[in-house]
CSV table of C-alpha atoms and ligand atoms in Angstrom, one decimal:
chain,number,residue,atom,x,y,z
L,780,MET,CA,-55.1,-20.6,-13.3
L,781,ASN,CA,-53.5,-22.4,-9.7
L,782,LEU,CA,-51.8,-26.5,-11.2
L,783,PHE,CA,-52.0,-27.1,-8.1
L,784,LYS,CA,-55.0,-29.2,-6.7
L,785,GLU,CA,-55.3,-31.4,-3.8
L,786,ARG,CA,-53.5,-34.4,-5.1
L,787,ASP,CA,-50.7,-33.0,-5.8
L,788,ILE,CA,-49.5,-31.8,-2.6
L,789,PHE,CA,-46.5,-33.4,-3.0
L,790,PHE,CA,-45.4,-31.5,-5.9
L,791,GLU,CA,-46.9,-28.1,-4.2
L,792,ASN,CA,-44.2,-28.8,-0.6
L,793,TRP,CA,-41.4,-29.7,-3.5
L,794,LEU,CA,-41.7,-26.4,-5.3
L,795,ASN,CA,-42.1,-24.3,-2.4
L,796,SER,CA,-39.5,-25.6,-0.7
L,797,MET,CA,-36.7,-24.8,-3.8
L,798,PRO,CA,-34.1,-22.2,-3.2
L,799,ASP,CA,-35.2,-20.5,-6.5
L,800,GLY,CA,-38.7,-18.3,-7.2
L,801,ILE,CA,-40.1,-20.6,-9.6
L,802,ILE,CA,-42.4,-18.8,-12.0
L,803,VAL,CA,-43.7,-21.1,-14.9
L,804,VAL,CA,-45.6,-19.4,-17.9
L,805,ASN,CA,-47.8,-20.1,-20.5
L,806,ASN,CA,-47.1,-19.6,-25.1
L,807,ILE,CA,-48.4,-16.1,-24.1
L,808,GLY,CA,-46.9,-15.0,-21.8
L,809,GLU,CA,-49.5,-15.6,-18.4
L,810,ILE,CA,-48.1,-16.7,-15.0
L,811,ILE,CA,-49.4,-20.2,-14.7
L,812,LEU,CA,-47.3,-21.2,-11.0
L,813,PHE,CA,-45.5,-18.6,-8.8
L,814,ASN,CA,-44.6,-20.9,-5.7
L,815,LYS,CA,-43.3,-19.4,-2.5
L,816,GLN,CA,-40.2,-17.9,-3.0
L,817,ALA,CA,-41.2,-16.3,-5.8
L,818,GLU,CA,-43.5,-14.6,-3.5
L,819,ASN,CA,-40.8,-13.6,-0.8
L,820,LEU,CA,-38.8,-12.6,-3.7
L,821,PHE,CA,-41.6,-9.9,-5.3
L,822,GLY,CA,-43.6,-9.4,-2.8
L,823,TYR,CA,-46.6,-10.7,-5.2
L,824,THR,CA,-49.1,-14.2,-3.1
L,825,HIS,CA,-49.9,-16.5,-6.6
L,826,GLN,CA,-53.5,-15.7,-6.3
L,827,GLU,CA,-52.4,-12.2,-7.3
L,828,ILE,CA,-49.7,-12.4,-9.8
L,829,GLU,CA,-51.1,-16.1,-11.7
L,830,GLY,CA,-53.4,-15.3,-15.0
L,831,GLN,CA,-51.5,-11.3,-15.3
L,832,LYS,CA,-48.1,-11.0,-18.3
L,833,ILE,CA,-45.3,-11.6,-16.8
L,834,ASP,CA,-44.4,-7.9,-18.0
L,835,VAL,CA,-45.6,-6.8,-14.5
L,836,LEU,CA,-42.6,-8.4,-12.7
L,837,MET,CA,-39.9,-6.5,-14.9
L,838,PRO,CA,-38.9,-2.8,-15.0
L,839,HIS,CA,-40.5,-1.2,-17.6
L,840,THR,CA,-36.9,-0.1,-19.5
L,841,TYR,CA,-36.5,-4.7,-20.4
L,842,ARG,CA,-40.6,-5.4,-21.1
L,843,VAL,CA,-40.2,-4.2,-25.2
L,844,ALA,CA,-36.7,-6.2,-25.3
L,845,HIS,CA,-38.5,-8.9,-23.2
L,846,GLU,CA,-41.2,-9.4,-25.8
L,847,HIS,CA,-38.5,-10.5,-28.2
L,848,HIS,CA,-36.7,-12.8,-26.2
L,849,VAL,CA,-40.5,-14.2,-25.0
L,850,ALA,CA,-40.9,-15.1,-28.7
L,851,ASN,CA,-37.8,-16.2,-29.7
L,852,PHE,CA,-37.8,-17.8,-27.0
L,853,LEU,CA,-40.4,-20.2,-27.5
L,854,HIS,CA,-40.0,-20.0,-30.5
L,855,SER,CA,-37.2,-22.1,-30.7
L,856,PRO,CA,-37.4,-23.2,-27.1
L,857,SER,CA,-33.8,-24.1,-25.5
L,858,SER,CA,-32.2,-24.5,-21.4
L,859,ARG,CA,-30.3,-21.3,-20.8
L,860,ASN,CA,-28.7,-19.6,-18.1
L,861,MET,CA,-29.6,-15.9,-19.3
L,862,GLY,CA,-26.2,-14.9,-16.7
L,863,GLU,CA,-23.9,-16.2,-19.3
L,864,SER,CA,-25.6,-13.7,-21.5
L,865,LYS,CA,-23.1,-11.0,-19.7
L,866,LYS,CA,-26.5,-8.9,-20.0
L,867,GLU,CA,-27.8,-7.5,-16.3
L,868,PHE,CA,-31.4,-8.2,-15.4
L,869,PHE,CA,-33.5,-7.2,-12.8
L,870,GLY,CA,-36.6,-7.7,-11.0
L,871,LEU,CA,-39.6,-5.6,-10.6
L,872,ARG,CA,-41.5,-5.6,-6.6
L,873,LYS,CA,-45.2,-4.8,-6.1
L,874,ASN,CA,-43.5,-2.2,-4.2
L,875,GLY,CA,-41.8,-0.9,-7.0
L,876,THR,CA,-38.5,-1.3,-6.3
L,877,GLU,CA,-36.0,-3.4,-8.8
L,878,PHE,CA,-33.9,-5.7,-7.6
L,879,PRO,CA,-31.1,-7.7,-9.4
L,880,VAL,CA,-31.7,-11.2,-10.8
L,881,ASP,CA,-30.0,-14.3,-12.3
L,882,ILE,CA,-32.2,-16.3,-13.8
L,883,SER,CA,-32.3,-19.9,-15.5
L,884,LEU,CA,-34.9,-20.3,-18.6
L,885,ASN,CA,-35.6,-24.4,-19.2
L,886,TYR,CA,-39.3,-25.1,-21.3
L,887,ILE,CA,-41.4,-28.5,-21.1
L,888,GLN,CA,-43.9,-29.5,-24.4
L,889,THR,CA,-47.7,-29.1,-23.1
L,890,ASP,CA,-51.1,-30.0,-24.2
L,891,SER,CA,-51.7,-26.9,-25.4
L,892,GLY,CA,-48.4,-25.8,-25.8
L,893,LYS,CA,-44.8,-25.4,-24.8
L,894,ILE,CA,-44.7,-23.4,-21.3
L,895,ALA,CA,-41.4,-21.7,-20.4
L,896,ILE,CA,-40.1,-21.8,-17.1
L,897,ALA,CA,-37.8,-19.4,-14.9
L,898,SER,CA,-35.6,-20.1,-11.9
L,899,ILE,CA,-35.0,-16.1,-10.7
L,900,ARG,CA,-32.4,-16.0,-7.8
L,901,ASP,CA,-32.2,-12.5,-5.9
L,902,ILE,CA,-28.4,-12.0,-6.7
L,903,THR,CA,-28.0,-8.3,-4.2
L,904,GLU,CA,-26.1,-9.6,-2.0
L,905,LYS,CA,-23.8,-11.7,-4.7
L,906,LYS,CA,-23.2,-8.0,-6.8
L,907,GLU,CA,-22.6,-6.3,-3.8
L,908,ILE,CA,-19.7,-8.6,-2.8
L,909,SER,CA,-17.9,-8.5,-5.9
L,910,GLN,CA,-18.4,-4.5,-5.8
L,911,ARG,CA,-16.3,-4.5,-2.5
L,912,LEU,CA,-14.1,-7.2,-4.7
L,913,ILE,CA,-13.4,-4.6,-7.3
L,914,ASP,CA,-13.4,-1.3,-4.6
L,915,ALA,CA,-10.7,-3.1,-3.2
L,916,MET,CA,-8.8,-4.3,-5.8
L,917,GLN,CA,-9.1,-0.6,-7.6
L,918,VAL,CA,-7.9,0.5,-4.3
L,919,MET,CA,-4.6,-2.1,-4.4
L,920,GLN,CA,-3.7,-0.7,-7.8
L,921,ASN,CA,-4.1,2.9,-7.3
L,922,ALA,CA,-1.9,2.3,-3.6
L,923,ASN,CA,0.6,0.3,-6.3
L,924,GLU,CA,0.7,2.8,-8.2
L,925,GLN,CA,1.4,5.5,-6.1
L,926,LEU,CA,4.4,3.8,-4.0
L,927,GLU,CA,5.5,3.0,-7.9
L,928,GLN,CA,5.6,6.9,-8.4
L,929,PHE,CA,7.3,6.8,-5.0
L,930,ALA,CA,10.0,4.8,-5.9
L,931,TYR,CA,10.4,6.1,-8.7
L,932,ILE,CA,10.4,10.0,-7.9
L,933,ALA,CA,12.0,9.2,-4.9
L,934,SER,CA,15.2,6.9,-6.5
L,935,HIS,CA,15.5,10.3,-8.8
L,936,ASP,CA,16.0,12.5,-7.1
L,937,LEU,CA,18.7,11.0,-4.6
L,938,GLN,CA,20.6,10.9,-7.2
L,939,GLU,CA,21.9,14.7,-7.5
L,940,PRO,CA,22.8,15.6,-3.9
L,941,LEU,CA,24.2,12.2,-4.2
L,942,LYS,CA,26.0,13.1,-6.9
L,943,THR,CA,27.2,16.3,-5.7
L,944,ILE,CA,28.1,14.7,-2.3
L,945,SER,CA,30.4,12.0,-4.1
L,946,SER,CA,32.4,14.7,-6.3
L,947,LEU,CA,32.8,16.9,-3.6
L,948,THR,CA,34.7,14.7,-1.8
L,949,GLU,CA,36.5,13.9,-4.9
L,950,LEU,CA,37.5,16.8,-5.0
L,951,PHE,CA,38.1,17.9,-1.2
L,952,SER,CA,40.8,14.6,-0.9
L,953,LYS,CA,41.8,15.8,-4.2
L,954,GLU,CA,42.6,19.4,-3.0
L,955,TYR,CA,43.6,18.8,0.8
L,956,LYS,CA,45.5,15.2,0.2
L,957,ASP,CA,48.8,17.4,1.7
L,958,LYS,CA,46.6,18.8,5.0
L,959,ILE,CA,44.3,15.1,5.4
L,960,SER,CA,46.3,12.0,7.6
L,961,GLY,CA,46.1,9.4,9.9
L,962,ASN,CA,42.2,9.1,10.2
L,963,GLY,CA,41.0,11.8,7.8
L,964,GLU,CA,42.1,9.4,5.0
L,965,LYS,CA,40.2,6.6,6.1
L,966,TYR,CA,36.8,8.6,6.1
L,967,LEU,CA,37.2,10.5,3.2
L,968,GLU,CA,37.5,6.8,1.8
L,969,PHE,CA,34.7,5.6,3.9
L,970,ILE,CA,32.1,8.1,2.5
L,971,LEU,CA,33.2,7.7,-0.8
L,972,LYS,CA,32.7,3.7,-0.3
L,973,SER,CA,29.5,4.9,0.8
L,974,SER,CA,28.4,6.8,-2.2
L,975,GLU,CA,29.1,4.4,-4.5
L,976,ARG,CA,27.0,1.9,-2.6
L,977,MET,CA,23.8,4.7,-2.2
L,978,LYS,CA,24.2,5.0,-5.6
L,979,MET,CA,23.9,1.2,-6.2
L,980,LEU,CA,21.4,1.6,-4.8
L,981,ILE,CA,19.1,4.0,-5.5
L,982,LYS,CA,19.7,2.6,-9.0
L,983,GLY,CA,18.3,-0.7,-7.5
L,984,LEU,CA,15.4,1.1,-6.3
L,985,LEU,CA,15.5,3.5,-9.8
L,986,ASP,CA,15.7,-0.1,-11.9
L,987,TYR,CA,13.1,-1.4,-10.0
L,988,SER,CA,10.2,0.9,-10.0
L,989,LYS,CA,11.0,0.9,-14.1
L,990,ILE,CA,10.1,-2.8,-14.4
L,991,GLY,CA,7.1,-3.0,-16.9
L,992,LYS,CA,7.1,0.1,-17.6
L,993,ASP,CA,7.9,0.6,-21.9
L,994,LYS,CA,7.2,-3.5,-21.2
L,995,GLN,CA,7.1,-4.8,-25.4
L,996,ALA,CA,6.2,-8.5,-25.2
L,997,GLU,CA,7.6,-10.5,-27.9
L,998,LEU,CA,8.3,-13.9,-29.0
L,999,ILE,CA,12.0,-15.1,-27.4
L,1000,ASP,CA,14.0,-18.1,-27.7
L,1001,CYS,CA,15.1,-19.0,-23.8
L,1002,THR,CA,17.7,-20.7,-24.7
L,1003,GLN,CA,19.5,-18.4,-26.7
L,1004,LEU,CA,18.6,-15.7,-24.0
L,1005,VAL,CA,20.5,-18.2,-21.3
L,1006,ASN,CA,23.1,-19.2,-23.7
L,1007,ASP,CA,23.7,-15.1,-24.1
L,1008,VAL,CA,23.6,-14.7,-20.4
L,1009,LEU,CA,26.4,-17.6,-19.9
L,1010,ALA,CA,28.0,-15.9,-21.8
L,1011,ASP,CA,27.9,-12.5,-20.3
L,1012,LEU,CA,28.3,-14.3,-16.5
L,1013,GLY,CA,31.5,-16.7,-18.4
L,1014,ALA,CA,34.8,-14.4,-16.2
L,1015,THR,CA,32.5,-15.9,-12.6
L,1016,ILE,CA,32.1,-19.1,-14.4
L,1017,LYS,CA,35.4,-20.3,-15.1
L,1018,GLN,CA,36.8,-18.1,-12.5
L,1019,CYS,CA,34.5,-20.8,-10.0
L,1020,ASN,CA,35.0,-23.5,-12.0
L,1021,ALA,CA,31.1,-23.6,-12.2
L,1022,HIS,CA,28.7,-27.0,-14.3
L,1023,ILE,CA,26.2,-25.7,-15.9
L,1024,GLN,CA,23.9,-28.3,-17.4
L,1025,VAL,CA,20.4,-25.8,-19.3
L,1026,GLN,CA,18.2,-28.5,-20.5
L,1027,ASP,CA,16.1,-27.2,-24.6
L,1028,LEU,CA,13.6,-24.3,-23.0
L,1029,PRO,CA,11.5,-23.2,-25.2
L,1030,VAL,CA,10.3,-19.9,-27.4
L,1031,LEU,CA,7.9,-18.0,-25.3
L,1032,ASN,CA,6.0,-14.8,-25.5
L,1033,ALA,CA,7.9,-12.2,-22.7
L,1034,TYR,CA,9.8,-8.9,-22.4
L,1035,PRO,CA,13.1,-10.0,-23.3
L,1036,ILE,CA,14.6,-7.5,-21.4
L,1037,GLU,CA,13.0,-8.5,-18.2
L,1038,LEU,CA,13.8,-12.1,-18.6
L,1039,ARG,CA,16.8,-11.8,-19.4
L,1040,GLN,CA,17.2,-10.0,-15.9
L,1041,LEU,CA,15.1,-12.7,-14.1
L,1042,PHE,CA,17.1,-15.6,-15.4
L,1043,GLN,CA,20.9,-13.3,-15.0
L,1044,ASN,CA,19.5,-12.6,-11.5
L,1045,LEU,CA,19.3,-15.8,-10.2
L,1046,ILE,CA,22.3,-17.5,-12.3
L,1047,ASN,CA,24.5,-14.8,-10.7
L,1048,ASN,CA,23.2,-16.3,-7.0
L,1049,ALA,CA,23.5,-20.0,-7.8
L,1050,LEU,CA,27.1,-19.1,-8.7
L,1051,LYS,CA,27.7,-16.7,-5.5
L,1052,TYR,CA,26.1,-17.8,-3.2
L,1053,LYS,CA,28.0,-21.2,-3.2
L,1054,ASN,CA,29.8,-23.1,-0.5
L,1055,LYS,CA,33.8,-22.9,0.1
L,1056,GLY,CA,35.5,-25.3,-1.5
L,1057,VAL,CA,32.8,-26.4,-3.8
L,1058,GLU,CA,32.5,-26.3,-7.2
L,1059,PRO,CA,28.9,-24.8,-8.4
L,1060,GLU,CA,27.0,-27.2,-10.0
L,1061,VAL,CA,24.4,-25.3,-11.9
L,1062,GLN,CA,21.0,-26.5,-13.6
L,1063,ILE,CA,18.5,-24.7,-15.3
L,1064,ASN,CA,15.4,-27.2,-16.6
L,1065,VAL,CA,11.8,-26.2,-17.4
L,1066,GLU,CA,8.6,-28.0,-17.5
L,1067,GLU,CA,4.7,-27.6,-19.5
L,1068,GLN,CA,2.0,-27.2,-17.6
L,1069,SER,CA,-1.5,-26.4,-19.5
L,1070,LYS,CA,-1.5,-23.0,-18.5
L,1071,TYR,CA,2.8,-21.8,-17.3
L,1072,TRP,CA,5.3,-22.4,-18.5
L,1073,GLN,CA,7.4,-23.9,-14.4
L,1074,PHE,CA,11.2,-23.2,-14.3
L,1075,ALA,CA,13.9,-24.2,-12.6
L,1076,VAL,CA,17.2,-22.8,-11.9
L,1077,SER,CA,18.6,-25.3,-9.0
L,1078,ASP,CA,22.6,-25.0,-7.1
L,1079,ASN,CA,24.5,-27.2,-4.9
L,1080,GLY,CA,25.3,-23.6,-2.7
L,1081,ILE,CA,24.4,-22.6,0.7
L,1082,GLY,CA,20.8,-22.5,1.0
L,1083,ILE,CA,18.4,-21.1,3.0
L,1084,ASN,CA,16.2,-21.5,5.9
L,1085,GLU,CA,12.7,-21.8,6.1
L,1086,SER,CA,12.8,-19.4,8.1
L,1087,ASP,CA,13.7,-16.9,5.2
L,1088,LYS,CA,12.1,-19.0,2.5
L,1089,GLU,CA,9.9,-15.1,2.0
L,1090,LYS,CA,11.5,-12.9,3.3
L,1091,VAL,CA,14.5,-13.5,0.4
L,1092,PHE,CA,12.3,-11.6,-2.2
L,1093,ILE,CA,12.0,-8.4,-0.2
L,1094,ILE,CA,13.4,-6.1,-1.8
L,1095,PHE,CA,17.2,-4.8,0.0
L,1096,LYS,CA,16.7,-8.3,2.6
L,1097,ARG,CA,20.2,-9.8,2.7
L,1098,LEU,CA,20.5,-12.7,4.5
L,1099,HIS,CA,23.7,-12.0,4.7
L,1100,ASN,CA,26.2,-8.6,5.9
L,1101,ARG,CA,28.7,-7.4,2.9
L,1102,ASN,CA,31.8,-8.7,4.1
L,1103,GLU,CA,30.7,-12.9,3.3
L,1104,TYR,CA,29.1,-12.2,0.1
L,1105,GLU,CA,28.7,-9.3,-1.4
L,1106,GLY,CA,25.4,-7.8,-3.3
L,1107,SER,CA,22.3,-5.3,-3.1
L,1108,GLY,CA,19.6,-7.4,-1.6
L,1109,ILE,CA,17.9,-6.2,-5.1
L,1110,GLY,CA,18.2,-9.0,-7.0
L,1111,LEU,CA,15.3,-10.9,-6.1
L,1112,SER,CA,12.7,-8.3,-5.8
L,1113,HIS,CA,13.2,-7.9,-9.1
L,1114,CYS,CA,12.6,-11.6,-10.3
L,1115,LYS,CA,9.2,-11.4,-7.8
L,1116,LYS,CA,8.1,-8.2,-9.6
L,1117,ILE,CA,9.4,-9.5,-13.2
L,1118,ALA,CA,7.8,-13.1,-12.5
L,1119,GLU,CA,4.4,-11.7,-11.7
L,1120,LEU,CA,4.8,-9.0,-14.8
L,1121,HIS,CA,4.0,-12.0,-16.7
L,1122,GLY,CA,1.3,-13.8,-15.2
L,1123,GLY,CA,3.3,-15.9,-12.9
L,1124,LYS,CA,5.1,-16.1,-9.7
L,1125,ILE,CA,8.6,-17.4,-7.9
L,1126,TRP,CA,9.6,-19.2,-4.7
L,1127,LEU,CA,11.7,-21.4,-3.6
L,1128,GLU,CA,12.4,-25.0,-2.1
L,1129,SER,CA,16.2,-25.3,-0.4
L,1130,THR,CA,18.6,-27.4,2.2
L,1131,PRO,CA,20.2,-25.8,4.5
L,1132,THR,CA,23.9,-26.3,3.0
L,1133,LYS,CA,23.0,-28.9,0.2
L,1134,GLY,CA,21.6,-25.8,-2.1
L,1135,SER,CA,18.6,-24.8,-3.5
L,1136,THR,CA,16.0,-24.2,-6.2
L,1137,PHE,CA,14.7,-21.6,-7.5
L,1138,TYR,CA,11.2,-21.5,-9.1
L,1139,PHE,CA,8.8,-19.2,-11.0
L,1140,THR,CA,6.1,-19.4,-14.1
L,1141,ILE,CA,5.3,-17.3,-16.8
L,1142,LYS,CA,1.7,-17.6,-18.1
L,1143,LYS,CA,1.3,-18.9,-22.0
S,1401,ADP,P1,22.3,-9.9,-3.8
S,1401,ADP,O1,22.4,-11.3,-4.0
S,1401,ADP,O2,22.6,-8.7,-3.9
S,1401,ADP,O3,22.0,-10.3,-2.1
S,1401,ADP,P2,19.4,-10.8,-3.5
S,1401,ADP,O4,18.2,-9.7,-3.4
S,1401,ADP,O5,19.4,-10.9,-4.7
S,1401,ADP,O6,20.0,-10.1,-3.2
S,1401,ADP,O7,19.1,-12.1,-2.1
S,1401,ADP,C1,18.4,-11.9,-2.0
S,1401,ADP,C2,19.6,-12.9,-0.4
S,1401,ADP,O8,18.6,-13.8,-0.6
S,1401,ADP,C3,21.0,-12.5,-0.8
S,1401,ADP,O9,21.3,-11.7,0.0
S,1401,ADP,C4,20.5,-13.9,0.2
S,1401,ADP,O10,21.4,-14.2,1.2
S,1401,ADP,C5,19.7,-14.5,-0.2
S,1401,ADP,N1,20.5,-15.6,-2.2
S,1401,ADP,C6,19.7,-15.4,-3.4
S,1401,ADP,N2,20.2,-16.7,-3.9
S,1401,ADP,C7,20.4,-17.6,-3.0
S,1401,ADP,C8,20.6,-18.3,-3.2
S,1401,ADP,N3,20.6,-19.7,-4.5
S,1401,ADP,N4,21.5,-19.7,-2.7
S,1401,ADP,C9,21.3,-18.9,-1.1
S,1401,ADP,N5,20.9,-17.9,-1.0
S,1401,ADP,C10,20.5,-16.8,-1.2
């Protein structure tokens, strides 16, 4: 049956200009209208297909289930997007090939009964793109896991020979104390100091690779956690006469060891990178957002140049040499990994010589 009449030219043009395939089915499952785009999708002309059962356009495996769906739909019709059911739907072309489709269903009550209007879109390209995205994410995840495994194994295995170097150097300097003089002593001291430093770097790398490995989230009172961190840093705080203000902090679900480390690194840096002769002012604030808790640790320290704002989060990256400020360049890379472990991120705002604010978010 062809619904189009001479006087319905406008309607026909409008229907055929639709980007989706439009198929109208009567209450016994017969196709009564098939627009241009549906012809392009399925390879049938509307003359060929109108009057046939809708099943013709479906792969055989869907046909039985579909009969129930049609009966249900016509019994209690409502507009629905079938893609929302998370099921995959396929169309069957005249040439026997199948293609993935999104289907939106609607209905109209007419004098001759209820009719269903299906709007059909070919999602082959959309599926290919999302599959490519899934594949790329998988590749990235594998690469990340391999990198972490590499960091773990490398740092673990590097510890042994280093221990041997340190202990043999100590033995050597003890046993040959009387025979070494002048530069010899200095060189041995350098070797020992460098070994100690390398030990610290390797430990940092090992700790980095372990972040979130045996993770166990629990409810944490952040006020208590920050107070504990401040107690641990008590000697430093006293020494530089720092003033610290902590806002009321929330109780939230997080990884306790990691979160503590995150606060500790940021507060420690806020005290360490202070302007000479200026007492550090440190503020710890929080802002509740719909999906995140956003924390801020601010200081009145030396600040960071705009061009270094991203670099400081790279492992082993330091902006100062060790004579100016002691450190290993690991702390902020840990912070970044910990924020990401909590579904959040970390960034900073800073004015050189005036101070910095490090922000990080924790997903609720
Ligand atoms: P470390 O402090 O051991 O060098 P971090 O990873 O914690 O390592 O920091 C990386 C670099 O970022 C530091 O070397 C320092 O130059 C800069 N930095 C970190 N925190 C601050 C801060 N609060 N104010 C100014 N510079 C900072």
